[in-house]
Amino acid sequence: MVYAFDDAGVLMHQGIGLEAFNAMPMRRAVHAVYECCYSVPLAADLARGRRYDSHDQLFRQTDALLFGLGEDSIDSILQAYPDIGKRPGSEKSQAEQCAVWCDQPGVMDQLGEASKHYLEHFGFGFVMFVNGYTAQDVLAAMSDRLLNDYETERKVVRNELARINRTRLERMLGPEGGYDNW
């Protein structure tokens, strides 16, 4: 098992393996999942649903639970996400939207302005699965998404949260079949 800490110094479970997750005490399993999804109801339901036979089974259940949450729960999850570029260039958060960075003049300012406009327009903060995307890609996506109506954007947000959850859960579990202990 590998322990890592996020930028706020919070313990993040990494590479624990599916068997270890299945065997964890309930409270610890809820904590491990919460670190991935920022939802106590989702984390508790996922932990209660154990025993998972494969990563894919756990991922499908996570998606089902996420898409079954009420809008208030989604709003609570969104509150946990830092703004785009909040921790520019952070190695610990490199796959997260807070680490998006561009050294071209004005791009980060444009992202900040677009993020404010998004919040004013929809009433909730922008969230996007950004792993591998540049700041310009994120800016383009945000600009496109500002054209959505409220209901469409809420659906897009759930899909983005599902992608983020899967990546975080993959990091929490480690590779299918676990790590070789030699």
PDB file of C-alpha atoms in Angstrom:
ATOM      1  CA  MET A   1       0.000   0.000   0.000  1.00  0.00           C
ATOM      2  CA  VAL A   2       1.219   3.479  -0.825  1.00  0.00           C
ATOM      3  CA  TYR A   3       0.175   6.553   1.112  1.00  0.00           C
ATOM      4  CA  ALA A   4       0.280   9.949  -0.488  1.00  0.00           C
ATOM      5  CA  PHE A   5      -0.922  13.337   0.601  1.00  0.00           C
ATOM      6  CA  ASP A   6      -2.778  15.886  -1.461  1.00  0.00           C
ATOM      7  CA  ASP A   7      -1.757  19.555  -1.599  1.00  0.00           C
ATOM      8  CA  ALA A   8      -3.695  20.254   1.604  1.00  0.00           C
ATOM      9  CA  GLY A   9      -1.811  17.509   3.472  1.00  0.00           C
ATOM     10  CA  VAL A  10      -4.778  15.118   3.494  1.00  0.00           C
ATOM     11  CA  LEU A  11      -3.968  11.419   3.341  1.00  0.00           C
ATOM     12  CA  MET A  12      -4.785   9.880  -0.033  1.00  0.00           C
ATOM     13  CA  HIS A  13      -5.012   6.100  -0.370  1.00  0.00           C
ATOM     14  CA  GLN A  14      -3.073   4.921  -3.419  1.00  0.00           C
ATOM     15  CA  GLY A  15      -2.426   1.475  -4.799  1.00  0.00           C
ATOM     16  CA  ILE A  16      -4.240  -0.346  -2.013  1.00  0.00           C
ATOM     17  CA  GLY A  17      -5.602  -3.066  -4.298  1.00  0.00           C
ATOM     18  CA  LEU A  18      -9.137  -4.332  -4.671  1.00  0.00           C
ATOM     19  CA  GLU A  19      -8.713  -7.145  -2.146  1.00  0.00           C
ATOM     20  CA  ALA A  20      -7.496  -4.721   0.522  1.00  0.00           C
ATOM     21  CA  PHE A  21     -10.375  -2.352  -0.262  1.00  0.00           C
ATOM     22  CA  ASN A  22     -12.870  -5.221   0.020  1.00  0.00           C
ATOM     23  CA  ALA A  23     -11.369  -6.213   3.391  1.00  0.00           C
ATOM     24  CA  MET A  24     -11.136  -2.718   4.936  1.00  0.00           C
ATOM     25  CA  PRO A  25     -13.240  -1.814   7.947  1.00  0.00           C
ATOM     26  CA  MET A  26     -16.300   0.167   6.874  1.00  0.00           C
ATOM     27  CA  ARG A  27     -15.098   3.543   8.168  1.00  0.00           C
ATOM     28  CA  ARG A  28     -11.748   3.257   6.429  1.00  0.00           C
ATOM     29  CA  ALA A  29     -13.332   2.125   3.162  1.00  0.00           C
ATOM     30  CA  VAL A  30     -15.729   5.091   3.238  1.00  0.00           C
ATOM     31  CA  HIS A  31     -12.787   7.432   3.832  1.00  0.00           C
ATOM     32  CA  ALA A  32     -10.802   5.936   0.946  1.00  0.00           C
ATOM     33  CA  VAL A  33     -13.723   6.356  -1.468  1.00  0.00           C
ATOM     34  CA  TYR A  34     -14.600   9.816  -0.145  1.00  0.00           C
ATOM     35  CA  GLU A  35     -11.079  10.959  -1.078  1.00  0.00           C
ATOM     36  CA  CYS A  36     -11.991  10.041  -4.666  1.00  0.00           C
ATOM     37  CA  CYS A  37     -15.535  11.364  -4.988  1.00  0.00           C
ATOM     38  CA  TYR A  38     -16.188  13.950  -2.222  1.00  0.00           C
ATOM     39  CA  SER A  39     -19.580  12.413  -1.423  1.00  0.00           C
ATOM     40  CA  VAL A  40     -20.274  10.698   1.890  1.00  0.00           C
ATOM     41  CA  PRO A  41     -23.525   9.066   0.659  1.00  0.00           C
ATOM     42  CA  LEU A  42     -21.824   7.716  -2.475  1.00  0.00           C
ATOM     43  CA  ALA A  43     -18.773   6.547  -0.511  1.00  0.00           C
ATOM     44  CA  ALA A  44     -20.898   4.865   2.150  1.00  0.00           C
ATOM     45  CA  ASP A  45     -23.123   3.117  -0.388  1.00  0.00           C
ATOM     46  CA  LEU A  46     -20.107   1.956  -2.390  1.00  0.00           C
ATOM     47  CA  ALA A  47     -18.403   0.631   0.746  1.00  0.00           C
ATOM     48  CA  ARG A  48     -21.632  -1.096   1.867  1.00  0.00           C
ATOM     49  CA  GLY A  49     -21.867  -2.792  -1.550  1.00  0.00           C
ATOM     50  CA  ARG A  50     -18.570  -4.615  -1.107  1.00  0.00           C
ATOM     51  CA  ARG A  51     -17.438  -7.364  -2.182  1.00  0.00           C
ATOM     52  CA  TYR A  52     -16.386  -6.251  -5.680  1.00  0.00           C
ATOM     53  CA  ASP A  53     -14.940  -8.933  -7.940  1.00  0.00           C
ATOM     54  CA  SER A  54     -13.278  -6.538 -10.382  1.00  0.00           C
ATOM     55  CA  HIS A  55     -12.339  -2.926 -10.840  1.00  0.00           C
ATOM     56  CA  ASP A  56     -14.945  -2.669 -13.576  1.00  0.00           C
ATOM     57  CA  GLN A  57     -17.701  -3.850 -11.243  1.00  0.00           C
ATOM     58  CA  LEU A  58     -16.709  -1.194  -8.697  1.00  0.00           C
ATOM     59  CA  PHE A  59     -16.521   1.500 -11.428  1.00  0.00           C
ATOM     60  CA  ARG A  60     -19.987   0.602 -12.775  1.00  0.00           C
ATOM     61  CA  GLN A  61     -21.460   0.739  -9.276  1.00  0.00           C
ATOM     62  CA  THR A  62     -19.791   4.094  -8.631  1.00  0.00           C
ATOM     63  CA  ASP A  63     -21.310   5.508 -11.826  1.00  0.00           C
ATOM     64  CA  ALA A  64     -24.752   4.152 -10.921  1.00  0.00           C
ATOM     65  CA  LEU A  65     -24.552   5.727  -7.474  1.00  0.00           C
ATOM     66  CA  LEU A  66     -23.279   9.060  -8.848  1.00  0.00           C
ATOM     67  CA  PHE A  67     -26.039   9.264 -11.437  1.00  0.00           C
ATOM     68  CA  GLY A  68     -28.599   8.403  -8.733  1.00  0.00           C
ATOM     69  CA  LEU A  69     -27.605  11.273  -6.442  1.00  0.00           C
ATOM     70  CA  GLY A  70     -29.891  14.270  -6.063  1.00  0.00           C
ATOM     71  CA  GLU A  71     -28.896  17.705  -7.285  1.00  0.00           C
ATOM     72  CA  ASP A  72     -28.147  18.887  -3.729  1.00  0.00           C
ATOM     73  CA  SER A  73     -25.573  16.107  -3.389  1.00  0.00           C
ATOM     74  CA  ILE A  74     -23.985  17.071  -6.711  1.00  0.00           C
ATOM     75  CA  ASP A  75     -23.821  20.686  -5.521  1.00  0.00           C
ATOM     76  CA  SER A  76     -22.023  19.517  -2.352  1.00  0.00           C
ATOM     77  CA  ILE A  77     -19.507  17.594  -4.461  1.00  0.00           C
ATOM     78  CA  LEU A  78     -18.886  20.627  -6.668  1.00  0.00           C
ATOM     79  CA  GLN A  79     -18.091  22.725  -3.583  1.00  0.00           C
ATOM     80  CA  ALA A  80     -15.050  20.507  -2.950  1.00  0.00           C
ATOM     81  CA  TYR A  81     -13.411  21.218  -6.315  1.00  0.00           C
ATOM     82  CA  PRO A  82     -10.847  24.019  -6.448  1.00  0.00           C
ATOM     83  CA  ASP A  83     -10.959  26.438  -9.371  1.00  0.00           C
ATOM     84  CA  ILE A  84      -9.068  25.858 -12.582  1.00  0.00           C
ATOM     85  CA  GLY A  85      -5.435  26.791 -12.057  1.00  0.00           C
ATOM     86  CA  LYS A  86      -5.733  27.206  -8.272  1.00  0.00           C
ATOM     87  CA  ARG A  87      -2.511  25.179  -7.797  1.00  0.00           C
ATOM     88  CA  PRO A  88      -0.729  25.781 -11.100  1.00  0.00           C
ATOM     89  CA  GLY A  89       1.811  23.165 -12.083  1.00  0.00           C
ATOM     90  CA  SER A  90       1.325  21.097  -8.918  1.00  0.00           C
ATOM     91  CA  GLU A  91       2.936  17.678  -9.356  1.00  0.00           C
ATOM     92  CA  LYS A  92       0.725  16.172  -6.653  1.00  0.00           C
ATOM     93  CA  SER A  93      -2.391  17.365  -8.477  1.00  0.00           C
ATOM     94  CA  GLN A  94      -1.130  17.079 -12.051  1.00  0.00           C
ATOM     95  CA  ALA A  95      -4.215  15.190 -13.293  1.00  0.00           C
ATOM     96  CA  GLU A  96      -6.606  17.624 -11.613  1.00  0.00           C
ATOM     97  CA  GLN A  97      -8.138  20.860 -12.865  1.00  0.00           C
ATOM     98  CA  CYS A  98      -6.477  22.894 -10.116  1.00  0.00           C
ATOM     99  CA  ALA A  99      -3.037  22.136 -11.644  1.00  0.00           C
ATOM    100  CA  VAL A 100      -3.827  23.470 -15.122  1.00  0.00           C
ATOM    101  CA  TRP A 101      -1.151  25.948 -16.114  1.00  0.00           C
ATOM    102  CA  CYS A 102       0.017  27.880 -19.136  1.00  0.00           C
ATOM    103  CA  ASP A 103       2.983  30.214 -19.282  1.00  0.00           C
ATOM    104  CA  GLN A 104       1.625  32.099 -22.311  1.00  0.00           C
ATOM    105  CA  PRO A 105       0.669  35.628 -21.302  1.00  0.00           C
ATOM    106  CA  GLY A 106      -2.999  36.076 -20.608  1.00  0.00           C
ATOM    107  CA  VAL A 107      -4.202  32.460 -20.846  1.00  0.00           C
ATOM    108  CA  MET A 108      -4.501  32.005 -17.085  1.00  0.00           C
ATOM    109  CA  ASP A 109      -6.235  35.380 -16.823  1.00  0.00           C
ATOM    110  CA  GLN A 110      -8.664  34.267 -19.539  1.00  0.00           C
ATOM    111  CA  LEU A 111      -9.299  31.021 -17.657  1.00  0.00           C
ATOM    112  CA  GLY A 112      -9.962  32.949 -14.454  1.00  0.00           C
ATOM    113  CA  GLU A 113     -12.412  35.280 -16.197  1.00  0.00           C
ATOM    114  CA  ALA A 114     -14.148  32.419 -17.988  1.00  0.00           C
ATOM    115  CA  SER A 115     -14.417  30.527 -14.685  1.00  0.00           C
ATOM    116  CA  LYS A 116     -16.057  33.548 -13.014  1.00  0.00           C
ATOM    117  CA  HIS A 117     -18.442  33.922 -15.948  1.00  0.00           C
ATOM    118  CA  TYR A 118     -19.283  30.190 -15.771  1.00  0.00           C
ATOM    119  CA  LEU A 119     -20.065  30.457 -12.043  1.00  0.00           C
ATOM    120  CA  GLU A 120     -22.258  33.529 -12.605  1.00  0.00           C
ATOM    121  CA  HIS A 121     -24.028  31.871 -15.541  1.00  0.00           C
ATOM    122  CA  PHE A 122     -24.752  28.453 -13.993  1.00  0.00           C
ATOM    123  CA  GLY A 123     -24.515  29.109 -10.250  1.00  0.00           C
ATOM    124  CA  PHE A 124     -21.907  26.411  -9.632  1.00  0.00           C
ATOM    125  CA  GLY A 125     -18.209  26.062 -10.318  1.00  0.00           C
ATOM    126  CA  PHE A 126     -16.708  24.569 -13.445  1.00  0.00           C
ATOM    127  CA  VAL A 127     -15.511  20.978 -13.228  1.00  0.00           C
ATOM    128  CA  MET A 128     -13.763  19.005 -15.948  1.00  0.00           C
ATOM    129  CA  PHE A 129     -11.668  15.886 -16.317  1.00  0.00           C
ATOM    130  CA  VAL A 130      -8.445  17.551 -17.474  1.00  0.00           C
ATOM    131  CA  ASN A 131      -5.848  14.786 -17.469  1.00  0.00           C
ATOM    132  CA  GLY A 132      -3.740  15.487 -20.567  1.00  0.00           C
ATOM    133  CA  TYR A 133      -5.538  18.676 -21.568  1.00  0.00           C
ATOM    134  CA  THR A 134      -3.747  21.999 -21.944  1.00  0.00           C
ATOM    135  CA  ALA A 135      -4.970  25.249 -20.450  1.00  0.00           C
ATOM    136  CA  GLN A 136      -6.079  26.273 -23.944  1.00  0.00           C
ATOM    137  CA  ASP A 137      -8.082  23.022 -24.269  1.00  0.00           C
ATOM    138  CA  VAL A 138      -9.800  23.713 -20.960  1.00  0.00           C
ATOM    139  CA  LEU A 139     -10.534  27.302 -21.970  1.00  0.00           C
ATOM    140  CA  ALA A 140     -12.068  26.113 -25.255  1.00  0.00           C
ATOM    141  CA  ALA A 141     -14.174  23.494 -23.461  1.00  0.00           C
ATOM    142  CA  MET A 142     -15.365  26.039 -20.908  1.00  0.00           C
ATOM    143  CA  SER A 143     -16.291  28.470 -23.681  1.00  0.00           C
ATOM    144  CA  ASP A 144     -18.246  25.727 -25.474  1.00  0.00           C
ATOM    145  CA  ARG A 145     -19.987  24.634 -22.294  1.00  0.00           C
ATOM    146  CA  LEU A 146     -21.097  28.193 -21.564  1.00  0.00           C
ATOM    147  CA  LEU A 147     -23.379  27.767 -24.597  1.00  0.00           C
ATOM    148  CA  ASN A 148     -25.250  24.910 -22.863  1.00  0.00           C
ATOM    149  CA  ASP A 149     -28.562  25.418 -21.131  1.00  0.00           C
ATOM    150  CA  TYR A 150     -28.671  24.658 -17.406  1.00  0.00           C
ATOM    151  CA  GLU A 151     -30.074  21.120 -17.699  1.00  0.00           C
ATOM    152  CA  THR A 152     -27.597  20.103 -20.386  1.00  0.00           C
ATOM    153  CA  GLU A 153     -24.701  21.442 -18.338  1.00  0.00           C
ATOM    154  CA  ARG A 154     -25.819  19.519 -15.257  1.00  0.00           C
ATOM    155  CA  LYS A 155     -25.669  16.316 -17.341  1.00  0.00           C
ATOM    156  CA  VAL A 156     -22.205  17.250 -18.635  1.00  0.00           C
ATOM    157  CA  VAL A 157     -21.056  17.895 -15.056  1.00  0.00           C
ATOM    158  CA  ARG A 158     -22.169  14.424 -13.913  1.00  0.00           C
ATOM    159  CA  ASN A 159     -20.297  12.851 -16.822  1.00  0.00           C
ATOM    160  CA  GLU A 160     -17.158  14.834 -15.956  1.00  0.00           C
ATOM    161  CA  LEU A 161     -17.472  13.807 -12.295  1.00  0.00           C
ATOM    162  CA  ALA A 162     -17.791  10.162 -13.380  1.00  0.00           C
ATOM    163  CA  ARG A 163     -14.566  10.419 -15.399  1.00  0.00           C
ATOM    164  CA  ILE A 164     -12.753  12.071 -12.486  1.00  0.00           C
ATOM    165  CA  ASN A 165     -14.059   9.462 -10.017  1.00  0.00           C
ATOM    166  CA  ARG A 166     -12.875   6.613 -12.222  1.00  0.00           C
ATOM    167  CA  THR A 167      -9.360   8.042 -12.505  1.00  0.00           C
ATOM    168  CA  ARG A 168      -9.157   8.629  -8.769  1.00  0.00           C
ATOM    169  CA  LEU A 169     -10.511   5.174  -7.981  1.00  0.00           C
ATOM    170  CA  GLU A 170      -7.981   3.641 -10.393  1.00  0.00           C
ATOM    171  CA  ARG A 171      -5.229   5.499  -8.526  1.00  0.00           C
ATOM    172  CA  MET A 172      -6.646   4.366  -5.180  1.00  0.00           C
ATOM    173  CA  LEU A 173      -6.828   0.703  -6.213  1.00  0.00           C
ATOM    174  CA  GLY A 174      -3.683   0.449  -8.315  1.00  0.00           C
ATOM    175  CA  PRO A 175      -3.480  -1.916 -11.282  1.00  0.00           C
ATOM    176  CA  GLU A 176      -6.010  -4.702 -11.830  1.00  0.00           C
ATOM    177  CA  GLY A 177      -4.523  -7.749 -10.143  1.00  0.00           C
ATOM    178  CA  GLY A 178      -2.562  -5.548  -7.722  1.00  0.00           C
ATOM    179  CA  TYR A 179       1.141  -4.837  -7.440  1.00  0.00           C
ATOM    180  CA  ASP A 180       3.753  -7.562  -7.360  1.00  0.00           C
ATOM    181  CA  ASN A 181       5.179  -7.839  -3.873  1.00  0.00           C
ATOM    182  CA  TRP A 182       8.733  -9.048  -4.289  1.00  0.00           C
TER     183      TRP A 182
END
